[in-house]
PDB file of C-alpha atoms in Angstrom:
ATOM      1  CA  MET A   1     108.956 183.854 -65.654  1.00  0.00           C
ATOM      2  CA  GLY A   2     106.629 185.017 -62.897  1.00  0.00           C
ATOM      3  CA  TYR A   3     108.731 188.119 -62.322  1.00  0.00           C
ATOM      4  CA  GLY A   4     108.429 189.057 -65.992  1.00  0.00           C
ATOM      5  CA  ILE A   5     104.639 188.723 -66.018  1.00  0.00           C
ATOM      6  CA  GLN A   6     104.325 190.819 -62.876  1.00  0.00           C
ATOM      7  CA  ALA A   7     106.594 193.521 -64.288  1.00  0.00           C
ATOM      8  CA  GLU A   8     104.383 193.924 -67.387  1.00  0.00           C
ATOM      9  CA  ARG A   9     101.183 194.392 -65.377  1.00  0.00           C
ATOM     10  CA  ALA A  10      99.873 197.852 -64.561  1.00  0.00           C
ATOM     11  CA  PRO A  11     100.136 198.911 -60.896  1.00  0.00           C
ATOM     12  CA  THR A  12      97.047 198.212 -58.801  1.00  0.00           C
ATOM     13  CA  PRO A  13      96.061 200.128 -55.658  1.00  0.00           C
ATOM     14  CA  LEU A  14      96.406 198.445 -52.292  1.00  0.00           C
ATOM     15  CA  ALA A  15      93.309 197.222 -50.496  1.00  0.00           C
ATOM     16  CA  ALA A  16      91.692 199.637 -48.066  1.00  0.00           C
ATOM     17  CA  LEU A  17      92.795 199.411 -44.437  1.00  0.00           C
ATOM     18  CA  SER A  18      90.313 197.690 -42.134  1.00  0.00           C
ATOM     19  CA  GLN A  19      90.912 200.499 -39.596  1.00  0.00           C
ATOM     20  CA  PRO A  20      90.357 203.867 -41.282  1.00  0.00           C
ATOM     21  CA  GLY A  21      91.613 205.922 -38.332  1.00  0.00           C
ATOM     22  CA  LEU A  22      94.739 205.675 -36.224  1.00  0.00           C
ATOM     23  CA  GLY A  23      94.596 204.180 -32.760  1.00  0.00           C
ATOM     24  CA  TYR A  24      96.403 207.142 -31.202  1.00  0.00           C
ATOM     25  CA  PRO A  25      95.823 210.908 -31.455  1.00  0.00           C
ATOM     26  CA  ALA A  26      97.253 212.711 -34.482  1.00  0.00           C
ATOM     27  CA  LYS A  27      98.725 215.381 -32.216  1.00  0.00           C
ATOM     28  CA  PRO A  28      99.761 215.465 -28.546  1.00  0.00           C
ATOM     29  CA  LEU A  29      97.086 215.897 -25.913  1.00  0.00           C
ATOM     30  CA  SER A  30      96.657 219.285 -24.323  1.00  0.00           C
ATOM     31  CA  ALA A  31      98.228 219.793 -20.899  1.00  0.00           C
ATOM     32  CA  ASP A  32      94.888 219.521 -19.111  1.00  0.00           C
ATOM     33  CA  ARG A  33      94.197 216.115 -20.722  1.00  0.00           C
ATOM     34  CA  VAL A  34      97.578 214.448 -20.170  1.00  0.00           C
ATOM     35  CA  PRO A  35      97.255 211.618 -17.568  1.00  0.00           C
ATOM     36  CA  ALA A  36      98.995 212.273 -14.266  1.00  0.00           C
ATOM     37  CA  PRO A  37     102.181 210.269 -13.674  1.00  0.00           C
ATOM     38  CA  LEU A  38     101.925 207.176 -11.495  1.00  0.00           C
ATOM     39  CA  PRO A  39     102.418 208.080  -7.807  1.00  0.00           C
ATOM     40  CA  VAL A  40     105.728 206.930  -6.349  1.00  0.00           C
ATOM     41  CA  ALA A  41     103.857 204.805  -3.806  1.00  0.00           C
ATOM     42  CA  GLN A  42     102.291 202.829  -6.673  1.00  0.00           C
ATOM     43  CA  ASP A  43     105.332 202.717  -8.941  1.00  0.00           C
ATOM     44  CA  ARG A  44     106.941 199.419  -8.061  1.00  0.00           C
ATOM     45  CA  ARG A  45     109.980 200.076 -10.264  1.00  0.00           C
ATOM     46  CA  VAL A  46     110.914 203.129  -8.202  1.00  0.00           C
ATOM     47  CA  ARG A  47     111.110 200.975  -5.075  1.00  0.00           C
ATOM     48  CA  THR A  48     112.947 198.013  -6.567  1.00  0.00           C
ATOM     49  CA  ASP A  49     115.530 200.150  -8.373  1.00  0.00           C
ATOM     50  CA  GLY A  50     116.424 201.829  -5.105  1.00  0.00           C
ATOM     51  CA  ASP A  51     118.049 200.234  -2.060  1.00  0.00           C
ATOM     52  CA  LEU A  52     116.738 196.677  -2.327  1.00  0.00           C
ATOM     53  CA  ARG A  53     117.788 195.963   1.255  1.00  0.00           C
ATOM     54  CA  LYS A  54     114.997 198.229   2.499  1.00  0.00           C
ATOM     55  CA  LEU A  55     112.431 195.805   1.051  1.00  0.00           C
ATOM     56  CA  LEU A  56     113.682 192.855   3.104  1.00  0.00           C
ATOM     57  CA  VAL A  57     111.553 191.663   6.015  1.00  0.00           C
ATOM     58  CA  ASP A  58     112.682 192.713   9.468  1.00  0.00           C
ATOM     59  CA  ARG A  59     114.271 190.213  11.791  1.00  0.00           C
ATOM     60  CA  PRO A  60     111.747 188.888  14.331  1.00  0.00           C
ATOM     61  CA  LYS A  61     111.950 190.277  17.837  1.00  0.00           C
ATOM     62  CA  GLY A  62     114.393 188.280  19.899  1.00  0.00           C
ATOM     63  CA  ALA A  63     116.123 186.768  16.859  1.00  0.00           C
ATOM     64  CA  LYS A  64     119.918 186.788  16.919  1.00  0.00           C
ATOM     65  CA  LYS A  65     122.205 187.912  14.154  1.00  0.00           C
ATOM     66  CA  THR A  66     124.137 185.330  12.166  1.00  0.00           C
ATOM     67  CA  ILE A  67     127.859 184.833  12.705  1.00  0.00           C
ATOM     68  CA  THR A  68     128.714 187.024   9.697  1.00  0.00           C
ATOM     69  CA  ASP A  69     126.536 189.790  11.133  1.00  0.00           C
ATOM     70  CA  GLU A  70     128.272 189.578  14.487  1.00  0.00           C
ATOM     71  CA  LEU A  71     131.640 189.930  12.768  1.00  0.00           C
ATOM     72  CA  GLY A  72     130.390 192.949  10.840  1.00  0.00           C
ATOM     73  CA  LEU A  73     130.776 191.209   7.485  1.00  0.00           C
ATOM     74  CA  ASP A  74     127.143 191.377   6.388  1.00  0.00           C
ATOM     75  CA  ASP A  75     125.830 194.738   5.145  1.00  0.00           C
ATOM     76  CA  GLY A  76     122.701 193.299   3.537  1.00  0.00           C
ATOM     77  CA  TRP A  77     124.314 192.609   0.151  1.00  0.00           C
ATOM     78  CA  GLN A  78     125.280 188.985  -0.417  1.00  0.00           C
ATOM     79  CA  PRO A  79     128.009 188.104  -2.935  1.00  0.00           C
ATOM     80  CA  LEU A  80     126.870 185.589  -5.542  1.00  0.00           C
ATOM     81  CA  ASP A  81     129.574 183.077  -4.637  1.00  0.00           C
ATOM     82  CA  GLN A  82     128.505 183.139  -0.976  1.00  0.00           C
ATOM     83  CA  TYR A  83     124.848 182.669  -1.886  1.00  0.00           C
ATOM     84  CA  VAL A  84     125.424 179.624  -4.097  1.00  0.00           C
ATOM     85  CA  GLU A  85     127.906 178.082  -1.647  1.00  0.00           C
ATOM     86  CA  THR A  86     125.313 178.308   1.119  1.00  0.00           C
ATOM     87  CA  TYR A  87     122.253 176.911  -0.628  1.00  0.00           C
ATOM     88  CA  TYR A  88     123.286 174.695  -3.565  1.00  0.00           C
ATOM     89  CA  ASP A  89     125.042 171.332  -3.816  1.00  0.00           C
ATOM     90  CA  ASP A  90     126.699 172.388  -7.085  1.00  0.00           C
ATOM     91  CA  PRO A  91     127.680 176.021  -6.446  1.00  0.00           C
ATOM     92  CA  HIS A  92     129.962 176.232  -9.497  1.00  0.00           C
ATOM     93  CA  PHE A  93     127.102 175.352 -11.851  1.00  0.00           C
ATOM     94  CA  MET A  94     124.708 177.760 -10.132  1.00  0.00           C
ATOM     95  CA  PHE A  95     127.268 180.566 -10.206  1.00  0.00           C
ATOM     96  CA  GLU A  96     127.598 180.203 -13.977  1.00  0.00           C
ATOM     97  CA  SER A  97     123.849 179.793 -14.470  1.00  0.00           C
ATOM     98  CA  LEU A  98     122.932 182.933 -12.532  1.00  0.00           C
ATOM     99  CA  SER A  99     125.700 184.911 -14.218  1.00  0.00           C
ATOM    100  CA  GLU A 100     124.388 183.905 -17.651  1.00  0.00           C
ATOM    101  CA  LEU A 101     120.908 185.030 -16.615  1.00  0.00           C
ATOM    102  CA  ASP A 102     122.426 188.456 -15.859  1.00  0.00           C
ATOM    103  CA  LEU A 103     121.900 188.509 -12.113  1.00  0.00           C
ATOM    104  CA  ARG A 104     122.224 192.089 -10.933  1.00  0.00           C
ATOM    105  CA  ARG A 105     122.428 191.785  -7.132  1.00  0.00           C
ATOM    106  CA  VAL A 106     121.347 189.783  -4.079  1.00  0.00           C
ATOM    107  CA  ALA A 107     119.913 191.448  -0.976  1.00  0.00           C
ATOM    108  CA  SER A 108     119.908 189.232   2.084  1.00  0.00           C
ATOM    109  CA  VAL A 109     118.917 189.084   5.726  1.00  0.00           C
ATOM    110  CA  ALA A 110     119.438 186.155   8.103  1.00  0.00           C
ATOM    111  CA  TRP A 111     118.877 185.337  11.749  1.00  0.00           C
ATOM    112  CA  ARG A 112     119.015 182.602  14.377  1.00  0.00           C
ATOM    113  CA  GLN A 113     116.243 181.565  16.753  1.00  0.00           C
ATOM    114  CA  GLY A 114     116.282 179.071  19.566  1.00  0.00           C
ATOM    115  CA  GLU A 115     119.122 176.616  19.752  1.00  0.00           C
ATOM    116  CA  HIS A 116     119.494 175.560  16.124  1.00  0.00           C
ATOM    117  CA  ARG A 117     117.002 177.311  13.832  1.00  0.00           C
ATOM    118  CA  GLU A 118     118.544 179.451  11.080  1.00  0.00           C
ATOM    119  CA  THR A 119     116.582 181.494   8.539  1.00  0.00           C
ATOM    120  CA  GLY A 120     117.806 183.215   5.393  1.00  0.00           C
ATOM    121  CA  VAL A 121     115.834 185.519   3.088  1.00  0.00           C
ATOM    122  CA  GLN A 122     117.275 186.451  -0.305  1.00  0.00           C
ATOM    123  CA  LEU A 123     115.973 188.811  -2.984  1.00  0.00           C
ATOM    124  CA  LEU A 124     117.672 188.066  -6.311  1.00  0.00           C
ATOM    125  CA  GLN A 125     117.293 190.895  -8.810  1.00  0.00           C
ATOM    126  CA  PHE A 126     118.053 190.405 -12.499  1.00  0.00           C
ATOM    127  CA  ARG A 127     118.822 192.967 -15.194  1.00  0.00           C
ATOM    128  CA  SER A 128     116.442 193.643 -18.071  1.00  0.00           C
ATOM    129  CA  GLY A 129     117.577 192.177 -21.371  1.00  0.00           C
ATOM    130  CA  ASP A 130     116.825 189.644 -24.083  1.00  0.00           C
ATOM    131  CA  ARG A 131     116.197 186.995 -21.414  1.00  0.00           C
ATOM    132  CA  HIS A 132     113.826 187.348 -18.516  1.00  0.00           C
ATOM    133  CA  GLY A 133     116.336 186.126 -15.942  1.00  0.00           C
ATOM    134  CA  ALA A 134     114.008 186.239 -12.958  1.00  0.00           C
ATOM    135  CA  ALA A 135     111.296 184.163 -14.633  1.00  0.00           C
ATOM    136  CA  GLU A 136     113.833 181.665 -15.991  1.00  0.00           C
ATOM    137  CA  HIS A 137     115.587 181.138 -12.674  1.00  0.00           C
ATOM    138  CA  PHE A 138     112.300 180.846 -10.802  1.00  0.00           C
ATOM    139  CA  GLY A 139     110.971 178.345 -13.348  1.00  0.00           C
ATOM    140  CA  ASP A 140     114.134 176.240 -13.182  1.00  0.00           C
ATOM    141  CA  GLN A 141     114.016 176.087  -9.390  1.00  0.00           C
ATOM    142  CA  LEU A 142     110.317 175.283  -9.294  1.00  0.00           C
ATOM    143  CA  MET A 143     110.706 172.536 -11.883  1.00  0.00           C
ATOM    144  CA  TYR A 144     113.251 170.411 -10.017  1.00  0.00           C
ATOM    145  CA  MET A 145     111.812 170.754  -6.518  1.00  0.00           C
ATOM    146  CA  PRO A 146     109.211 167.934  -6.725  1.00  0.00           C
ATOM    147  CA  TRP A 147     111.381 165.173  -8.168  1.00  0.00           C
ATOM    148  CA  ASP A 148     115.127 165.897  -8.074  1.00  0.00           C
ATOM    149  CA  LYS A 149     117.227 164.304  -5.325  1.00  0.00           C
ATOM    150  CA  ASP A 150     118.275 167.799  -4.234  1.00  0.00           C
ATOM    151  CA  GLY A 151     114.688 169.046  -4.184  1.00  0.00           C
ATOM    152  CA  ALA A 152     111.914 168.688  -1.630  1.00  0.00           C
ATOM    153  CA  GLY A 153     110.378 165.610  -3.263  1.00  0.00           C
ATOM    154  CA  ASN A 154     106.888 167.135  -3.310  1.00  0.00           C
ATOM    155  CA  PRO A 155     104.978 169.792  -5.299  1.00  0.00           C
ATOM    156  CA  GLY A 156     104.716 172.170  -2.344  1.00  0.00           C
ATOM    157  CA  ASP A 157     101.839 174.500  -1.537  1.00  0.00           C
ATOM    158  CA  PRO A 158     100.842 177.861  -3.080  1.00  0.00           C
ATOM    159  CA  ILE A 159     101.833 181.128  -1.428  1.00  0.00           C
ATOM    160  CA  LYS A 160      98.966 183.550  -0.922  1.00  0.00           C
ATOM    161  CA  GLY A 161      99.492 186.745  -2.906  1.00  0.00           C
ATOM    162  CA  SER A 162     101.754 185.078  -5.472  1.00  0.00           C
ATOM    163  CA  ARG A 163     100.636 183.815  -8.843  1.00  0.00           C
ATOM    164  CA  GLU A 164     102.983 180.810  -8.990  1.00  0.00           C
ATOM    165  CA  GLY A 165     104.998 181.004  -5.768  1.00  0.00           C
ATOM    166  CA  ARG A 166     105.178 177.902  -3.589  1.00  0.00           C
ATOM    167  CA  TYR A 167     106.614 176.773  -0.271  1.00  0.00           C
ATOM    168  CA  PHE A 168     108.076 173.346   0.477  1.00  0.00           C
ATOM    169  CA  LEU A 169     108.963 171.120   3.407  1.00  0.00           C
ATOM    170  CA  TYR A 170     111.882 168.774   2.762  1.00  0.00           C
ATOM    171  CA  PRO A 171     112.094 165.232   4.111  1.00  0.00           C
ATOM    172  CA  VAL A 172     114.259 164.963   7.208  1.00  0.00           C
ATOM    173  CA  GLU A 173     117.929 164.063   6.702  1.00  0.00           C
ATOM    174  CA  ARG A 174     119.542 161.750   9.218  1.00  0.00           C
ATOM    175  CA  LYS A 175     123.223 160.859   9.585  1.00  0.00           C
ATOM    176  CA  ALA A 176     124.840 158.770  12.271  1.00  0.00           C
ATOM    177  CA  GLY A 177     126.408 160.958  14.923  1.00  0.00           C
ATOM    178  CA  TYR A 178     124.515 164.105  13.874  1.00  0.00           C
ATOM    179  CA  LEU A 179     121.254 165.731  14.860  1.00  0.00           C
ATOM    180  CA  PRO A 180     118.448 165.391  12.297  1.00  0.00           C
ATOM    181  CA  SER A 181     118.261 168.161   9.688  1.00  0.00           C
ATOM    182  CA  TYR A 182     114.976 169.745   8.602  1.00  0.00           C
ATOM    183  CA  ARG A 183     114.550 172.310   5.854  1.00  0.00           C
ATOM    184  CA  ALA A 184     111.760 174.491   4.458  1.00  0.00           C
ATOM    185  CA  ARG A 185     111.966 176.665   1.368  1.00  0.00           C
ATOM    186  CA  ALA A 186     109.769 179.277  -0.345  1.00  0.00           C
ATOM    187  CA  LEU A 187     110.107 180.526  -3.925  1.00  0.00           C
ATOM    188  CA  ALA A 188     108.260 183.316  -5.712  1.00  0.00           C
ATOM    189  CA  VAL A 189     108.862 185.827  -8.504  1.00  0.00           C
ATOM    190  CA  ARG A 190     107.639 189.383  -8.839  1.00  0.00           C
ATOM    191  CA  GLY A 191     108.851 191.386 -11.821  1.00  0.00           C
ATOM    192  CA  ASP A 192     112.643 191.185 -11.998  1.00  0.00           C
ATOM    193  CA  ILE A 193     113.019 189.825  -8.434  1.00  0.00           C
ATOM    194  CA  VAL A 194     113.056 186.219  -7.236  1.00  0.00           C
ATOM    195  CA  LEU A 195     112.265 185.608  -3.575  1.00  0.00           C
ATOM    196  CA  ASP A 196     114.152 182.668  -2.041  1.00  0.00           C
ATOM    197  CA  ILE A 197     113.623 181.826   1.643  1.00  0.00           C
ATOM    198  CA  ASN A 198     115.214 178.951   3.541  1.00  0.00           C
ATOM    199  CA  ILE A 199     114.708 177.731   7.107  1.00  0.00           C
ATOM    200  CA  PHE A 200     116.921 175.061   8.695  1.00  0.00           C
ATOM    201  CA  ASP A 201     116.394 173.362  12.063  1.00  0.00           C
ATOM    202  CA  THR A 202     117.001 170.158  13.988  1.00  0.00           C
ATOM    203  CA  VAL A 203     113.287 169.815  14.789  1.00  0.00           C
ATOM    204  CA  PRO A 204     110.318 169.765  12.387  1.00  0.00           C
ATOM    205  CA  ILE A 205     109.408 173.103  10.747  1.00  0.00           C
ATOM    206  CA  SER A 206     105.713 173.882  10.457  1.00  0.00           C
ATOM    207  CA  LYS A 207     104.110 174.919   7.183  1.00  0.00           C
ATOM    208  CA  LYS A 208     102.794 178.007   8.939  1.00  0.00           C
ATOM    209  CA  ASP A 209     106.304 179.247   9.721  1.00  0.00           C
ATOM    210  CA  ILE A 210     107.558 179.200   6.134  1.00  0.00           C
ATOM    211  CA  ARG A 211     104.218 180.289   4.647  1.00  0.00           C
ATOM    212  CA  THR A 212     103.711 183.359   6.826  1.00  0.00           C
ATOM    213  CA  LEU A 213     107.313 184.482   6.353  1.00  0.00           C
ATOM    214  CA  ALA A 214     106.953 184.216   2.565  1.00  0.00           C
ATOM    215  CA  GLU A 215     103.688 186.155   2.658  1.00  0.00           C
ATOM    216  CA  ARG A 216     105.228 188.907   4.792  1.00  0.00           C
ATOM    217  CA  GLN A 217     108.138 189.276   2.372  1.00  0.00           C
ATOM    218  CA  LEU A 218     105.890 189.358  -0.690  1.00  0.00           C
ATOM    219  CA  GLU A 219     103.824 192.153   0.824  1.00  0.00           C
ATOM    220  CA  ARG A 220     106.930 194.350   0.772  1.00  0.00           C
ATOM    221  CA  LEU A 221     107.691 193.850  -2.919  1.00  0.00           C
TER     222      LEU A 221
END
């Protein structure tokens, strides 16, 4: 019935627009008024779409290469299966999770210091799509760190220069017949890249060590 009544009514003009003019020019700007393109030095996308390995922090002076480096197996790109096998208790789940988030590539650098300290720095870059893979992965990792049995068991501390990035010290792990195991981890996200840093040692790791390394890496992104 409503359709019939509406059909018999005379057309009425639409209400006036609250904005009489358009928010953009009716014709292109003249050449002398067109803004200059963003300099390459300030265009972050130019850097991150290039060779991601060049954005990794340098190994500290005196640090030794990892075993894979010594064998010539590490060219700075880390296969996804190797990354999840190294850092996660359930690598199969993490492999599927990162694949679903459309992980693009992992750039990595690692080194050894002293008798037992090992450090690994990974830059995980995700493709652009319907899901913001970098933000999702970062959020998932940050969420479980304070309370999960595989996490650090604490909320961590903020990383300077990062909006939500944090670094964590894990409780020591002790097993009969083995040296104690200490771990520190830093997580941050910048655009389509997630920064993931891990330090392992048989002696306590200071907050300064993991914090300053995370800050140095962030400065390069």
